[in-house]
Amino acid sequence: MLAALAATVFLFYLWQTTRPGPLRLTQVKFSDLPGWRSADLNQALASFARGCAVIAARPATTPMGAGGYGGTAADWLSACNNVHGEARAFFETNFTPYQVSAGGARSGLFTGYYEPLIRASRTRQGAYQTPVYGEPPDLVRVDLSQFNPRFAGEHISGRLDGHKLVPYPSRADIDAHGIANTQILFWCDDPVALFFLQIQGSGRVTLDDGSSERIAYAGENGRPYTAIGRILINEGVLTSQNVSLSSIRDWLKQNPSRAQAVMEADQSFVFFEEKPVGNAAVGSPGTLGAPLTPRASTCWALLIMSMPRRSGRS
């Protein structure tokens, strides 16, 4: 992905729901980027600097990205050591822009990440009845690239049954039976809010005593993720024109008798860990391990680039 290992690469972000063809990178000019001259790039530079702090602490030979497609940590140090001055000049000096396409497809979809806020209690009481689980002690995550390099970026999760790795319980199973010997971090007052927190992968918690915590992705059950918006479109209750986070949430709230079954159509289930809020102006750590910066950090869809998942679904 690097144009030259001495210089880093700046990419257009492209996402497709299906992969129509092989990844293609076409070098372009910075002037080709829509809004480049007028954009405020200071937050992008701050985001890059936070990432550099993580990279600098790693051994020089550490692969960047699944399978090392982004070179090694050492390949990024030249740009990292020059993080100063005017942001636009920094990127134009140290980066090469590329347009990403897939086969004949030259357009894609941006989606937004946000930190959901849930209300919760340390104890089960009153409206606080929905458990927020920590990572189960019997959850096993397998990096398939350790068995064959062609599976770089691919993981499966499950549990051991004797000498066999078997699927972990689905969302419906967990809702019905719980998870034995697993810490319940909090009790939430809104199962729909918790569902969207699981989709995002991280967020914040306001506790009934007035305190706040970050809640970060710790693992998942390894079951397939299903977008329930597509289910609601297929059932005719929403359309492709009006489906959105808000319309899905509103439908779930307005149809409590059906909401649980629709949410359980998504078999995937996310487990969390507590983190201090720290700097409230930035988000939870991303894949690299650096805090996400509002309007600056981006996350690749796994269909475009394979990267190990740490904090979320992208």
CSV table of C-alpha atoms in Angstrom, one decimal:
chain,number,residue,atom,x,y,z
A,1,MET,CA,0.0,0.0,0.0
A,2,LEU,CA,3.0,2.3,0.5
A,3,ALA,CA,4.1,4.2,-2.6
A,4,ALA,CA,7.6,4.3,-1.2
A,5,LEU,CA,8.5,3.0,2.2
A,6,ALA,CA,10.1,6.3,3.0
A,7,ALA,CA,6.8,8.1,2.4
A,8,THR,CA,3.4,7.3,3.8
A,9,VAL,CA,0.3,7.0,1.7
A,10,PHE,CA,-3.0,8.9,2.0
A,11,LEU,CA,-6.0,7.0,0.6
A,12,PHE,CA,-9.5,7.8,-0.4
A,13,TYR,CA,-11.8,5.6,1.7
A,14,LEU,CA,-14.1,3.3,-0.3
A,15,TRP,CA,-16.5,0.8,1.0
A,16,GLN,CA,-18.8,-1.6,-0.8
A,17,THR,CA,-21.3,-4.1,0.7
A,18,THR,CA,-19.9,-6.7,-1.7
A,19,ARG,CA,-16.5,-6.8,-3.3
A,20,PRO,CA,-17.1,-6.3,-7.0
A,21,GLY,CA,-13.5,-6.8,-8.0
A,22,PRO,CA,-9.8,-6.6,-6.9
A,23,LEU,CA,-8.5,-3.7,-5.0
A,24,ARG,CA,-7.1,-1.0,-7.2
A,25,LEU,CA,-5.0,2.0,-6.2
A,26,THR,CA,-4.6,4.9,-8.7
A,27,GLN,CA,-2.3,7.7,-7.8
A,28,VAL,CA,-3.9,11.1,-7.9
A,29,LYS,CA,-3.0,14.7,-6.9
A,30,PHE,CA,-3.9,16.4,-3.7
A,31,SER,CA,-5.8,18.9,-5.8
A,32,ASP,CA,-8.0,16.0,-7.0
A,33,LEU,CA,-9.4,15.5,-3.4
A,34,PRO,CA,-12.7,17.2,-3.0
A,35,GLY,CA,-12.5,20.0,-0.5
A,36,TRP,CA,-8.7,19.6,0.1
A,37,ARG,CA,-7.8,23.3,-0.1
A,38,SER,CA,-10.6,24.4,2.3
A,39,ALA,CA,-10.6,21.5,4.8
A,40,ASP,CA,-9.4,22.0,8.3
A,41,LEU,CA,-6.7,19.4,8.7
A,42,ASN,CA,-5.5,20.2,12.2
A,43,GLN,CA,-7.6,17.3,13.7
A,44,ALA,CA,-6.2,14.9,11.1
A,45,LEU,CA,-2.7,15.9,12.0
A,46,ALA,CA,-3.5,15.5,15.7
A,47,SER,CA,-5.0,12.0,15.0
A,48,PHE,CA,-1.9,11.0,13.0
A,49,ALA,CA,0.3,12.2,15.9
A,50,ARG,CA,-1.6,10.1,18.4
A,51,GLY,CA,-1.0,7.1,16.1
A,52,CYS,CA,2.7,7.9,15.9
A,53,ALA,CA,3.0,7.8,19.7
A,54,VAL,CA,1.7,4.2,19.5
A,55,ILE,CA,3.9,3.2,16.6
A,56,ALA,CA,7.0,4.7,18.2
A,57,ALA,CA,6.6,2.4,21.2
A,58,ARG,CA,6.6,-0.7,19.0
A,59,PRO,CA,9.7,-2.6,17.8
A,60,ALA,CA,10.8,-1.4,14.4
A,61,THR,CA,10.0,-4.7,12.7
A,62,THR,CA,6.4,-4.8,13.9
A,63,PRO,CA,4.1,-5.4,10.9
A,64,MET,CA,1.5,-2.7,10.2
A,65,GLY,CA,-1.8,-4.1,9.3
A,66,ALA,CA,-2.8,-7.7,8.8
A,67,GLY,CA,-0.1,-9.5,6.9
A,68,GLY,CA,2.1,-6.4,7.1
A,69,TYR,CA,0.5,-4.7,4.0
A,70,GLY,CA,1.3,-1.4,5.6
A,71,GLY,CA,5.0,-2.2,5.9
A,72,THR,CA,6.6,-2.1,9.4
A,73,ALA,CA,6.6,0.4,12.2
A,74,ALA,CA,10.0,1.6,11.0
A,75,ASP,CA,8.6,2.6,7.7
A,76,TRP,CA,6.3,5.1,9.3
A,77,LEU,CA,8.9,6.8,11.5
A,78,SER,CA,10.1,9.2,8.9
A,79,ALA,CA,6.7,10.8,8.6
A,80,CYS,CA,6.1,10.5,12.4
A,81,ASN,CA,9.3,12.4,13.1
A,82,ASN,CA,8.1,15.3,11.0
A,83,VAL,CA,4.8,15.8,12.7
A,84,HIS,CA,5.0,19.6,13.1
A,85,GLY,CA,4.1,22.8,11.3
A,86,GLU,CA,1.1,23.5,9.1
A,87,ALA,CA,-1.1,20.4,8.7
A,88,ARG,CA,-1.8,20.7,4.9
A,89,ALA,CA,1.9,21.2,4.2
A,90,PHE,CA,2.8,18.2,6.3
A,91,PHE,CA,0.4,15.8,4.5
A,92,GLU,CA,1.4,17.1,1.1
A,93,THR,CA,5.1,16.6,2.0
A,94,ASN,CA,4.9,13.2,3.6
A,95,PHE,CA,1.9,11.5,1.9
A,96,THR,CA,0.9,10.4,-1.6
A,97,PRO,CA,-2.8,10.4,-2.3
A,98,TYR,CA,-4.4,7.4,-4.0
A,99,GLN,CA,-7.9,6.7,-5.2
A,100,VAL,CA,-9.2,3.3,-4.1
A,101,SER,CA,-11.5,1.4,-6.4
A,102,ALA,CA,-12.6,-2.2,-6.6
A,103,GLY,CA,-12.8,-3.6,-10.1
A,104,GLY,CA,-15.0,-1.2,-12.1
A,105,ALA,CA,-16.5,0.4,-8.9
A,106,ARG,CA,-15.2,3.9,-8.3
A,107,SER,CA,-17.6,5.0,-5.6
A,108,GLY,CA,-18.4,3.7,-2.2
A,109,LEU,CA,-20.1,4.4,1.1
A,110,PHE,CA,-19.0,6.4,4.1
A,111,THR,CA,-20.7,5.5,7.4
A,112,GLY,CA,-20.2,7.4,10.7
A,113,TYR,CA,-19.0,6.1,14.0
A,114,TYR,CA,-20.2,7.6,17.3
A,115,GLU,CA,-19.9,6.7,20.9
A,116,PRO,CA,-23.3,5.6,22.2
A,117,LEU,CA,-24.2,6.6,25.7
A,118,ILE,CA,-26.1,4.1,27.9
A,119,ARG,CA,-27.4,4.5,31.4
A,120,ALA,CA,-26.5,1.7,33.8
A,121,SER,CA,-26.1,0.6,37.4
A,122,ARG,CA,-23.6,-1.7,39.2
A,123,THR,CA,-26.6,-3.5,40.7
A,124,ARG,CA,-29.7,-5.1,39.2
A,125,GLN,CA,-32.6,-2.9,40.3
A,126,GLY,CA,-35.7,-1.2,39.0
A,127,ALA,CA,-35.3,-0.4,35.3
A,128,TYR,CA,-31.7,-1.8,35.2
A,129,GLN,CA,-32.4,-5.3,34.0
A,130,THR,CA,-30.2,-5.9,30.9
A,131,PRO,CA,-26.7,-7.3,31.6
A,132,VAL,CA,-23.6,-5.8,30.0
A,133,TYR,CA,-21.2,-8.7,29.9
A,134,GLY,CA,-17.4,-8.7,30.3
A,135,GLU,CA,-15.3,-11.1,28.2
A,136,PRO,CA,-16.2,-14.8,29.1
A,137,PRO,CA,-13.2,-16.8,30.5
A,138,ASP,CA,-14.0,-19.7,28.1
A,139,LEU,CA,-14.0,-17.5,24.9
A,140,VAL,CA,-11.3,-18.6,22.5
A,141,ARG,CA,-10.2,-16.3,19.6
A,142,VAL,CA,-8.2,-17.9,16.8
A,143,ASP,CA,-6.0,-16.0,14.5
A,144,LEU,CA,-6.2,-18.1,11.3
A,145,SER,CA,-3.1,-16.4,9.8
A,146,GLN,CA,-1.0,-18.4,12.3
A,147,PHE,CA,-2.1,-21.5,10.4
A,148,ASN,CA,-2.0,-20.2,6.9
A,149,PRO,CA,-0.8,-16.7,5.7
A,150,ARG,CA,-3.6,-16.6,3.1
A,151,PHE,CA,-6.0,-16.1,6.0
A,152,ALA,CA,-4.3,-12.8,7.1
A,153,GLY,CA,-6.8,-10.7,9.1
A,154,GLU,CA,-9.2,-13.6,9.5
A,155,HIS,CA,-10.3,-14.7,13.0
A,156,ILE,CA,-12.8,-17.1,14.5
A,157,SER,CA,-14.1,-17.2,18.0
A,158,GLY,CA,-15.7,-20.1,20.0
A,159,ARG,CA,-15.2,-22.2,23.0
A,160,LEU,CA,-13.6,-25.6,23.7
A,161,ASP,CA,-15.7,-28.7,24.1
A,162,GLY,CA,-13.1,-31.3,25.0
A,163,HIS,CA,-10.6,-31.1,22.2
A,164,LYS,CA,-12.9,-29.4,19.8
A,165,LEU,CA,-13.5,-25.7,19.1
A,166,VAL,CA,-17.2,-25.2,18.8
A,167,PRO,CA,-19.3,-22.1,18.1
A,168,TYR,CA,-20.1,-19.8,21.0
A,169,PRO,CA,-23.8,-19.3,21.9
A,170,SER,CA,-25.7,-16.9,19.7
A,171,ARG,CA,-27.4,-13.6,20.8
A,172,ALA,CA,-30.7,-15.4,21.3
A,173,ASP,CA,-29.0,-18.2,23.4
A,174,ILE,CA,-27.3,-15.6,25.6
A,175,ASP,CA,-30.5,-13.6,26.0
A,176,ALA,CA,-32.4,-16.7,27.0
A,177,HIS,CA,-29.8,-18.4,29.2
A,178,GLY,CA,-27.1,-15.9,30.1
A,179,ILE,CA,-23.4,-16.7,30.3
A,180,ALA,CA,-22.1,-18.7,33.2
A,181,ASN,CA,-19.0,-17.6,35.1
A,182,THR,CA,-18.8,-14.3,33.3
A,183,GLN,CA,-18.6,-10.9,35.0
A,184,ILE,CA,-21.6,-8.6,34.5
A,185,LEU,CA,-20.0,-5.2,34.3
A,186,PHE,CA,-23.3,-3.2,34.6
A,187,TRP,CA,-27.1,-3.6,34.3
A,188,CYS,CA,-28.5,-1.3,31.6
A,189,ASP,CA,-31.9,0.2,31.5
A,190,ASP,CA,-32.5,0.0,27.8
A,191,PRO,CA,-31.8,-3.2,25.7
A,192,VAL,CA,-32.2,-1.2,22.4
A,193,ALA,CA,-29.5,1.3,23.5
A,194,LEU,CA,-27.2,-1.6,24.5
A,195,PHE,CA,-27.8,-3.3,21.1
A,196,PHE,CA,-26.6,-0.2,19.3
A,197,LEU,CA,-23.6,0.0,21.6
A,198,GLN,CA,-22.7,-3.5,20.6
A,199,ILE,CA,-22.9,-2.6,16.9
A,200,GLN,CA,-20.6,0.4,17.5
A,201,GLY,CA,-18.3,-1.7,19.6
A,202,SER,CA,-17.5,0.9,22.2
A,203,GLY,CA,-19.1,3.9,24.0
A,204,ARG,CA,-19.7,5.5,27.4
A,205,VAL,CA,-21.8,4.6,30.4
A,206,THR,CA,-23.5,7.0,32.8
A,207,LEU,CA,-24.0,5.3,36.1
A,208,ASP,CA,-26.9,5.8,38.5
A,209,ASP,CA,-24.5,7.3,41.0
A,210,GLY,CA,-23.5,10.1,38.5
A,211,SER,CA,-20.1,8.7,37.6
A,212,SER,CA,-19.1,7.9,34.0
A,213,GLU,CA,-16.9,5.2,32.4
A,214,ARG,CA,-15.8,4.3,28.9
A,215,ILE,CA,-16.9,0.8,27.8
A,216,ALA,CA,-14.5,-0.7,25.2
A,217,TYR,CA,-14.7,-3.7,22.9
A,218,ALA,CA,-13.2,-6.8,24.6
A,219,GLY,CA,-14.3,-9.6,22.2
A,220,GLU,CA,-17.3,-11.2,20.5
A,221,ASN,CA,-19.0,-14.5,20.2
A,222,GLY,CA,-17.8,-15.1,16.6
A,223,ARG,CA,-21.3,-15.5,15.2
A,224,PRO,CA,-22.2,-13.7,11.9
A,225,TYR,CA,-23.3,-10.1,12.1
A,226,THR,CA,-26.6,-9.3,10.4
A,227,ALA,CA,-27.7,-5.7,9.7
A,228,ILE,CA,-31.3,-5.6,11.1
A,229,GLY,CA,-32.0,-2.6,8.9
A,230,ARG,CA,-32.0,-5.0,5.9
A,231,ILE,CA,-34.4,-7.3,7.8
A,232,LEU,CA,-36.8,-4.4,8.4
A,233,ILE,CA,-36.6,-3.4,4.7
A,234,ASN,CA,-37.3,-7.0,3.6
A,235,GLU,CA,-40.3,-7.1,5.9
A,236,GLY,CA,-41.6,-3.9,4.4
A,237,VAL,CA,-41.7,-1.8,7.6
A,238,LEU,CA,-38.8,0.4,6.4
A,239,THR,CA,-37.5,1.3,2.9
A,240,SER,CA,-34.0,1.8,1.5
A,241,GLN,CA,-34.9,5.6,1.4
A,242,ASN,CA,-35.8,6.0,5.1
A,243,VAL,CA,-33.7,3.3,6.8
A,244,SER,CA,-31.2,4.9,9.3
A,245,LEU,CA,-30.0,4.4,12.8
A,246,SER,CA,-32.8,6.7,14.0
A,247,SER,CA,-35.6,5.0,12.0
A,248,ILE,CA,-34.4,1.5,13.1
A,249,ARG,CA,-34.2,2.6,16.8
A,250,ASP,CA,-37.6,4.3,16.6
A,251,TRP,CA,-39.2,1.1,15.1
A,252,LEU,CA,-37.7,-1.0,17.9
A,253,LYS,CA,-39.0,1.3,20.5
A,254,GLN,CA,-42.5,1.5,19.0
A,255,ASN,CA,-42.7,-2.3,18.6
A,256,PRO,CA,-41.5,-3.8,21.8
A,257,SER,CA,-43.2,-7.1,21.3
A,258,ARG,CA,-41.2,-7.7,18.1
A,259,ALA,CA,-38.0,-5.9,18.9
A,260,GLN,CA,-36.2,-8.7,20.7
A,261,ALA,CA,-36.8,-11.2,17.9
A,262,VAL,CA,-35.5,-8.7,15.3
A,263,MET,CA,-32.4,-7.9,17.4
A,264,GLU,CA,-31.8,-11.6,17.9
A,265,ALA,CA,-31.7,-12.1,14.1
A,266,ASP,CA,-28.2,-10.6,14.5
A,267,GLN,CA,-26.4,-13.6,16.1
A,268,SER,CA,-23.3,-11.6,16.9
A,269,PHE,CA,-22.8,-10.5,20.5
A,270,VAL,CA,-20.1,-8.2,21.8
A,271,PHE,CA,-18.4,-8.3,25.2
A,272,PHE,CA,-16.9,-5.3,26.9
A,273,GLU,CA,-14.3,-4.1,29.3
A,274,GLU,CA,-14.3,-0.9,31.5
A,275,LYS,CA,-11.9,1.9,30.7
A,276,PRO,CA,-11.5,5.3,32.4
A,277,VAL,CA,-13.0,8.2,30.4
A,278,GLY,CA,-9.6,10.0,30.3
A,279,ASN,CA,-9.6,12.8,27.7
A,280,ALA,CA,-13.3,13.3,27.0
A,281,ALA,CA,-12.6,15.1,23.8
A,282,VAL,CA,-11.4,12.0,22.0
A,283,GLY,CA,-13.0,8.5,21.5
A,284,SER,CA,-12.1,5.0,22.5
A,285,PRO,CA,-8.9,3.4,21.2
A,286,GLY,CA,-9.1,2.2,17.6
A,287,THR,CA,-7.4,-0.7,15.9
A,288,LEU,CA,-4.0,0.8,16.2
A,289,GLY,CA,-4.5,1.4,19.9
A,290,ALA,CA,-4.7,5.2,19.7
A,291,PRO,CA,-7.8,7.2,20.7
A,292,LEU,CA,-10.1,8.0,17.8
A,293,THR,CA,-10.2,11.7,16.9
A,294,PRO,CA,-13.6,13.2,16.0
A,295,ARG,CA,-13.9,14.0,12.2
A,296,ALA,CA,-10.4,12.8,11.6
A,297,SER,CA,-10.0,9.1,12.4
A,298,THR,CA,-11.1,6.6,9.7
A,299,CYS,CA,-11.7,2.9,9.9
A,300,TRP,CA,-11.4,0.6,6.9
A,301,ALA,CA,-14.1,-1.9,6.1
A,302,LEU,CA,-12.7,-5.4,6.2
A,303,LEU,CA,-13.9,-6.0,2.7
A,304,ILE,CA,-11.3,-3.5,1.4
A,305,MET,CA,-8.4,-4.0,3.7
A,306,SER,CA,-7.8,-6.7,6.2
A,307,MET,CA,-6.9,-5.4,9.6
A,308,PRO,CA,-7.1,-7.1,13.1
A,309,ARG,CA,-10.3,-6.0,14.9
A,310,ARG,CA,-9.8,-4.5,18.4
A,311,SER,CA,-12.4,-2.0,19.2
A,312,GLY,CA,-15.3,-2.2,16.8
A,313,ARG,CA,-16.9,-3.7,13.8
A,314,SER,CA,-15.2,-1.8,11.0
